[in-house]
Coordinates of C-alpha atoms and ligand atoms in Angstrom, one line a residue:
M1 CA 101.6 102.7 55.4
K2 CA 103.0 105.1 57.9
V3 CA 104.8 102.2 59.8
F4 CA 106.9 102.2 56.4
Q5 CA 106.9 106.0 55.6
Q6 CA 110.4 108.0 55.3
G7 CA 110.8 111.7 57.1
T8 CA 111.2 114.2 59.7
V9 CA 110.1 113.2 63.0
G10 CA 111.4 115.1 66.3
G11 CA 114.2 116.7 63.8
I12 CA 115.7 113.8 62.6
E13 CA 115.7 112.0 58.8
V14 CA 114.7 108.5 59.7
K15 CA 113.3 105.4 57.4
N16 CA 110.6 104.0 59.4
R17 CA 108.4 104.7 62.2
V18 CA 109.6 101.7 64.5
F19 CA 112.3 102.9 66.9
R20 CA 114.7 101.4 69.6
S21 CA 113.7 102.7 73.0
A22 CA 116.3 103.1 74.8
T23 CA 118.2 99.5 76.5
Y24 CA 120.7 100.0 79.0
E25 CA 123.5 97.8 77.8
S26 CA 125.6 97.1 80.7
M27 CA 128.2 96.6 78.1
A28 CA 130.8 99.5 78.9
D29 CA 134.9 98.6 79.2
E30 CA 136.6 99.7 82.6
G31 CA 136.8 103.3 82.3
G32 CA 132.9 103.2 80.7
R33 CA 133.8 103.6 77.8
V34 CA 132.1 101.6 74.3
S35 CA 133.1 97.8 74.0
P36 CA 133.5 96.6 70.8
A37 CA 130.2 93.7 71.2
M38 CA 128.6 97.0 72.0
T39 CA 129.8 98.5 68.3
E40 CA 128.4 94.8 66.8
M41 CA 125.4 95.6 69.1
Y42 CA 124.1 98.7 67.4
T43 CA 125.2 97.9 64.1
G44 CA 123.3 95.3 64.3
L45 CA 120.5 97.2 64.9
A46 CA 120.9 99.4 62.1
K47 CA 121.6 96.4 59.3
G48 CA 118.0 95.2 61.3
E49 CA 115.8 98.5 59.6
V50 CA 115.2 100.2 63.0
G51 CA 114.3 103.0 62.4
L52 CA 115.7 104.7 64.3
I53 CA 118.4 103.5 68.3
I54 CA 117.8 105.0 70.9
T55 CA 121.0 104.1 73.5
G56 CA 121.1 102.9 76.8
Y57 CA 121.9 105.6 79.1
L58 CA 124.9 107.3 79.7
C59 CA 126.0 108.6 82.2
F60 CA 128.2 112.3 82.5
A61 CA 127.9 114.3 86.0
S62 CA 130.5 114.8 88.8
S63 CA 127.4 114.1 90.9
D64 CA 126.5 111.0 89.7
N65 CA 127.3 107.3 90.4
P66 CA 126.2 104.8 88.1
S67 CA 127.6 101.6 87.8
A68 CA 130.9 100.3 86.4
R69 CA 129.8 98.9 83.1
T70 CA 127.8 102.5 82.1
V71 CA 129.2 103.8 79.4
S72 CA 130.6 107.3 80.4
M73 CA 129.7 111.1 78.7
G74 CA 131.8 112.8 81.3
S75 CA 135.2 113.5 79.5
D76 CA 136.7 113.9 76.4
A77 CA 138.6 111.1 76.6
D78 CA 135.6 108.9 75.3
L79 CA 134.4 110.7 72.5
S80 CA 136.6 108.0 69.9
A81 CA 134.9 105.2 70.7
L82 CA 130.9 106.8 70.7
R83 CA 131.9 107.4 67.5
A84 CA 133.0 104.1 66.5
L85 CA 130.0 103.3 67.9
T86 CA 127.9 106.3 65.4
D87 CA 129.9 105.7 62.3
A88 CA 129.1 101.8 62.7
V89 CA 124.9 102.4 62.7
H90 CA 125.4 105.2 60.4
G91 CA 127.3 102.9 57.3
N92 CA 124.5 101.2 58.5
G93 CA 121.9 103.4 56.8
G94 CA 120.8 103.8 60.8
R95 CA 120.4 107.1 62.8
V96 CA 121.1 107.2 66.8
V97 CA 120.6 109.6 69.3
A98 CA 122.2 109.8 72.6
Q99 CA 120.8 109.2 76.1
L100 CA 121.6 111.1 79.1
A101 CA 121.2 110.4 82.6
H102 CA 121.6 110.9 85.8
V103 CA 120.7 107.8 88.4
G104 CA 120.0 110.0 91.0
S105 CA 119.2 107.8 93.9
Q106 CA 117.6 104.1 92.1
L107 CA 121.6 103.2 92.7
H108 CA 120.7 98.7 91.8
G109 CA 123.9 98.5 93.3
A110 CA 126.5 100.2 95.7
P111 CA 127.7 103.4 95.1
S112 CA 131.1 104.4 94.6
G113 CA 130.3 108.3 96.2
E114 CA 127.8 110.5 98.2
V115 CA 123.7 109.8 96.0
F116 CA 122.0 113.3 95.6
A117 CA 118.6 114.1 95.0
P118 CA 116.1 115.9 94.7
S119 CA 114.8 115.7 98.5
A120 CA 115.7 113.7 101.5
V121 CA 113.3 110.9 100.8
V122 CA 114.5 106.7 101.3
D123 CA 115.3 105.5 98.0
P124 CA 112.5 102.2 97.9
V125 CA 115.3 100.2 95.2
S126 CA 118.6 101.0 96.6
G127 CA 117.0 101.3 100.9
I128 CA 119.3 104.6 100.2
L129 CA 118.5 108.3 102.1
P130 CA 119.9 111.2 99.8
T131 CA 121.5 113.9 100.1
P132 CA 119.3 116.8 98.4
F133 CA 121.1 119.4 95.5
S134 CA 121.9 122.1 96.9
A135 CA 120.7 125.5 93.7
G136 CA 124.9 125.9 93.4
Q137 CA 124.6 121.7 92.0
I138 CA 121.7 122.0 90.2
E139 CA 123.3 124.9 88.2
T140 CA 126.0 122.9 87.7
L141 CA 123.8 119.5 87.1
V142 CA 122.5 122.0 84.1
A143 CA 126.2 122.5 82.7
E144 CA 127.0 119.2 82.9
F145 CA 124.9 118.5 80.8
G146 CA 125.0 120.9 78.4
E147 CA 128.9 119.6 78.0
A148 CA 127.4 115.4 77.9
A149 CA 125.5 117.0 75.0
L150 CA 127.7 118.6 72.8
R151 CA 130.6 115.4 73.2
A152 CA 127.2 114.1 71.6
K153 CA 127.3 115.9 69.3
R154 CA 131.0 116.1 68.2
A155 CA 130.5 112.2 68.4
G156 CA 128.3 112.2 65.4
F157 CA 125.0 111.5 66.9
D158 CA 121.6 112.8 65.8
G159 CA 120.7 114.5 68.7
V160 CA 120.2 113.2 72.1
Q161 CA 117.0 111.8 74.9
L162 CA 117.1 113.5 78.4
H163 CA 116.0 110.2 80.8
A164 CA 113.2 111.8 82.5
A165 CA 111.1 108.9 83.1
H166 CA 111.4 105.5 85.5
G167 CA 112.1 106.7 88.8
Y168 CA 115.7 108.0 87.7
L169 CA 116.8 111.4 89.2
L170 CA 114.8 113.9 85.8
S171 CA 111.8 111.8 87.1
R172 CA 112.2 111.7 90.5
F173 CA 112.3 115.9 90.3
L174 CA 108.9 115.6 89.0
S175 CA 107.5 113.2 91.8
P176 CA 105.7 114.9 93.7
V177 CA 106.5 112.1 96.9
Y178 CA 110.1 112.4 95.7
N179 CA 110.6 116.0 95.0
R180 CA 109.4 118.3 98.5
R181 CA 111.9 121.2 97.8
T182 CA 110.7 124.5 98.8
D183 CA 112.7 126.1 96.2
A184 CA 112.8 127.4 92.5
Y185 CA 112.9 123.1 92.3
G186 CA 109.7 122.1 93.9
G187 CA 106.5 123.0 95.6
S188 CA 104.3 122.6 92.1
P189 CA 104.4 120.6 88.9
E190 CA 105.6 124.2 87.3
K191 CA 108.8 124.3 89.6
N192 CA 109.3 120.0 89.6
A193 CA 109.4 120.8 85.7
R194 CA 111.6 123.6 86.1
I195 CA 115.0 121.7 86.1
L196 CA 114.4 119.9 82.7
S197 CA 113.2 123.4 81.0
D198 CA 116.5 124.5 82.4
I199 CA 119.2 121.6 80.7
L200 CA 116.4 122.2 77.6
R201 CA 117.5 125.5 77.2
E202 CA 121.0 124.5 78.6
I203 CA 121.8 122.6 75.7
K204 CA 120.0 124.4 72.5
G205 CA 122.5 127.1 74.0
V206 CA 125.1 125.0 73.9
C207 CA 125.0 122.7 70.7
G208 CA 123.5 125.1 69.1
P209 CA 118.8 125.6 68.5
A210 CA 118.9 123.1 65.4
Y211 CA 120.4 120.6 67.0
P212 CA 117.8 117.6 68.3
V213 CA 117.2 117.0 71.7
W214 CA 114.0 114.9 73.1
V215 CA 113.2 113.6 76.0
K216 CA 111.8 110.4 77.7
L217 CA 109.0 110.8 80.4
N218 CA 106.5 108.7 82.1
C219 CA 102.7 109.7 82.1
D220 CA 102.4 108.0 85.5
D221 CA 105.1 106.7 88.2
F222 CA 101.6 103.9 89.4
E223 CA 103.8 105.2 92.7
T224 CA 102.3 103.3 96.1
R225 CA 103.9 105.9 98.2
G226 CA 101.5 108.3 98.2
E227 CA 100.4 111.0 95.3
G228 CA 103.5 110.5 92.9
L229 CA 103.3 111.6 89.3
T230 CA 100.7 111.1 87.4
F231 CA 99.4 112.7 83.7
G232 CA 98.2 116.3 84.6
G233 CA 101.9 117.0 86.2
M234 CA 103.7 114.6 83.1
L235 CA 101.7 117.3 81.2
V236 CA 102.4 120.5 83.0
A237 CA 106.8 119.4 82.2
A238 CA 105.4 118.1 78.3
K239 CA 104.2 121.7 77.4
A240 CA 107.0 123.7 79.5
L241 CA 109.9 121.7 77.0
D242 CA 107.4 121.7 74.3
A243 CA 107.4 125.8 74.7
G244 CA 110.9 125.1 75.2
G245 CA 111.5 124.1 71.7
I246 CA 111.7 119.8 72.7
D247 CA 111.7 118.1 69.7
A248 CA 109.9 114.8 70.5
I249 CA 109.0 113.1 73.6
E250 CA 108.4 109.9 74.1
L251 CA 106.0 108.6 77.0
S252 CA 106.6 105.3 78.9
G253 CA 105.0 105.2 82.3
G254 CA 106.3 103.6 86.0
T255 CA 109.5 103.0 88.4
F256 CA 111.5 100.0 90.1
A257 CA 109.1 100.9 93.3
G258 CA 105.4 101.3 91.6
A259 CA 102.7 99.6 91.4
W260 CA 104.5 98.8 87.0
T261 CA 107.3 99.0 86.3
P262 CA 108.2 100.5 82.5
C263 CA 108.4 96.5 81.5
R264 CA 105.4 95.3 82.0
P265 CA 104.1 91.2 81.5
M266 CA 103.1 90.4 78.4
K267 CA 99.7 90.6 78.1
H268 CA 99.5 93.8 78.6
E269 CA 99.7 95.4 74.3
S270 CA 101.0 99.2 73.9
Y271 CA 100.3 100.0 77.7
H272 CA 100.9 103.7 77.0
L273 CA 99.3 104.4 73.4
E274 CA 96.6 106.3 74.9
A275 CA 98.3 108.4 77.3
G276 CA 99.8 109.0 74.5
K277 CA 97.5 109.8 72.0
A278 CA 96.5 112.5 74.9
L279 CA 99.2 113.9 75.4
A280 CA 99.4 114.2 71.7
A281 CA 96.7 116.9 71.6
E282 CA 97.7 118.8 73.9
V283 CA 101.5 119.4 72.0
S284 CA 103.6 120.1 68.8
A285 CA 106.0 118.7 69.2
P286 CA 105.6 114.6 68.0
V287 CA 104.8 112.2 70.5
I288 CA 106.8 108.7 70.5
S289 CA 104.4 106.0 72.0
V290 CA 106.9 103.0 74.1
G291 CA 105.9 100.1 75.7
G292 CA 104.4 96.5 74.2
F293 CA 104.1 96.8 71.0
R294 CA 104.9 93.1 69.9
R295 CA 102.2 92.9 66.7
I296 CA 103.2 95.3 63.3
E297 CA 99.2 95.7 63.6
A298 CA 99.3 97.1 66.8
I299 CA 101.7 99.5 66.0
E300 CA 100.2 99.8 62.6
A301 CA 97.3 101.6 64.5
A302 CA 98.5 103.0 66.8
L303 CA 100.2 104.9 64.4
A304 CA 96.8 106.2 62.2
G305 CA 95.1 108.9 62.2
E306 CA 96.8 111.9 64.2
G307 CA 98.7 111.9 67.4
I308 CA 101.9 108.9 67.5
E309 CA 104.3 110.0 65.4
A310 CA 106.6 106.9 65.5
V311 CA 106.9 103.8 67.9
S312 CA 109.8 102.5 69.9
L313 CA 110.5 98.8 71.2
C314 CA 112.5 97.5 73.3
R315 CA 113.0 93.2 74.1
P316 CA 111.9 93.1 70.8
L317 CA 114.8 94.2 69.9
I318 CA 116.9 92.8 72.4
R319 CA 115.6 89.5 71.4
E320 CA 115.1 89.8 67.2
P321 CA 117.9 93.1 66.1
G322 CA 116.6 92.3 62.7
L323 CA 112.2 92.7 63.8
V324 CA 112.0 95.8 61.2
K325 CA 113.6 93.9 58.3
R326 CA 111.8 90.5 58.6
W327 CA 108.0 92.4 59.0
R328 CA 109.3 94.8 56.4
Q329 CA 109.9 92.0 53.9
G330 CA 106.3 90.7 54.1
D331 CA 107.2 88.5 57.3
R332 CA 104.7 89.8 59.4
S333 CA 104.6 87.6 62.1
K334 CA 104.7 88.9 65.9
A335 CA 107.5 89.4 67.9
A336 CA 109.4 86.3 69.2
C337 CA 109.6 88.5 72.8
V338 CA 107.5 87.0 76.1
A339 CA 108.4 89.8 77.9
C340 CA 110.6 87.6 80.1
N341 CA 112.3 90.8 82.0
G342 CA 115.3 88.0 81.4
C343 CA 117.6 90.6 79.4
F344 CA 118.3 92.3 82.8
N345 CA 121.7 90.6 82.6
P346 CA 124.5 91.8 84.9
K347 CA 126.8 90.6 82.8
G348 CA 125.4 92.4 78.9
V349 CA 122.0 92.9 78.2
R350 CA 120.7 89.8 76.2
C351 CA 117.8 87.7 75.1
F352 CA 117.4 84.6 77.8
F353 CA 116.7 81.9 75.1
D354 CA 120.3 83.1 74.0
L355 CA 122.2 81.9 77.5
K356 CA 123.2 78.6 77.2
G357 CA 124.9 75.8 80.3
E358 CA 125.8 77.3 83.6
E359 CA 125.4 81.4 82.3
R360 CA 121.3 80.1 81.5
E361 CA 120.9 78.6 85.0
A362 CA 123.3 83.0 87.2
Q363 CA 120.7 84.0 84.9
K364 CA 117.8 82.2 85.8
Q365 CA 118.8 83.7 89.7
V366 CA 119.2 86.8 88.4
M367 CA 114.8 86.7 87.4
A368 CA 114.3 85.3 91.0
A369 CA 115.7 88.4 92.8
M370 CA 114.4 90.0 89.9
K371 CA 110.5 88.9 90.4
G372 CA 108.2 91.8 91.1
K373 CA 111.7 94.5 90.2
A374 CA 111.5 95.6 86.1
Ligands
FMN1 C1 117.4 95.7 80.0 C2 116.4 97.0 79.4 C3 117.3 98.0 80.2 C4 116.8 99.1 79.7 N1 117.0 100.2 79.5 C5 116.4 101.5 79.7 C6 117.2 103.1 79.2 O1 118.3 103.0 79.7 N2 116.7 104.0 79.2 C7 115.7 103.9 79.3 O2 114.5 105.4 79.6 N3 115.0 102.9 79.2 C8 115.0 101.7 79.6 N4 114.1 100.2 79.2 C9 112.8 100.6 79.0 C10 112.8 100.5 77.8 O3 113.2 101.7 77.5 C11 111.0 100.5 77.6 O4 110.5 101.8 77.6 C12 110.5 99.2 78.5 O5 111.2 98.0 78.6 C13 109.0 98.8 77.4 O6 109.1 98.3 76.1 P1 108.8 97.3 75.4 O7 107.8 96.8 75.8 O8 109.1 97.4 74.4 O9 109.9 95.9 76.0 C14 115.4 99.3 79.4 C15 113.9 97.8 79.5 C16 115.0 96.6 79.6 C17 114.6 95.5 79.5

């Protein structure tokens, strides 16, 4: 059965095809370092036999405004705590990929400095009118992606994933609504995708061609403000990255301001699977499908035949880090997660159903404020 088939996906040897999709932790120590609680969480996922873990987004760029509890990949001083995390995962038989991101203007809190984006288009989430990147700032950003990837490699990560989905900076470059540039980095699907190819080339140059570089893309932004990124634009970016040697593509969809967020309610199952299959028919890189996988039968069906090489799960593994092991051991009942999105917790990602007393009441208020946004 392919679910538990060992093999190489995207340049990384994995023990099965059920991965953990990137999950922002909101758990970094002061100074943006990995906290012991975070290492413990990753240890639990590795012990739970998750085939491969993608970290929550990590930030590093001098032009970015990540919130205080985001892990920093911006300096060598941060490496020892990252190394403790990768050692813990490897020590328990797991694999771990670092997700590299730039938040752009889709900030969920107050910025600490000037906010940059592809173009000066008001962000519907933060309400901020960002400053467009200059050509020189794009060059700096590309170089910083390379430096961050090298740090990830030195910290023991098995690869990196570029976060180009969900409305954060790189995904905004792909959207005609947010990218109004008329230079080499905007104006056509090919130009909108150029920054991604530049970053890929930089990382492969700095880390070596064998170091796995993955990308997370949106199949569609489900944009409500005009003609945003749709399947065709994504395909242009995916094909350019494929030609540049991208090692794997994880296909998601939605933003925090569109008709659909990436985290849909329970009634939606395997909701980007068809787009993932259509993408897999067009590229040689392996495609990973994310979004709404809850039942092992649905995962088996997704992996049957040619096309999807792995699936990734986020919310079900917050509720049950041991889910994959449970399925392998024969208890095939469906994931306990009810997709309530109560795991978006500013005090640290946790399943809502694990909260008690005051913590639970406080989180209910966060959920009410978030209604319709996640
Ligand atoms: C609490 C939380 C944090 C998330 N953080 C990230 C992130 O850092 N990077 C990312 O690409 N996606 C992030 N996502 C989206 C998930 O990776 C995934 O695409 C989405 O939840 C759909 O998968 P699911 O139905 O298995 O939860 C997050 C989702 C949740 C619920």
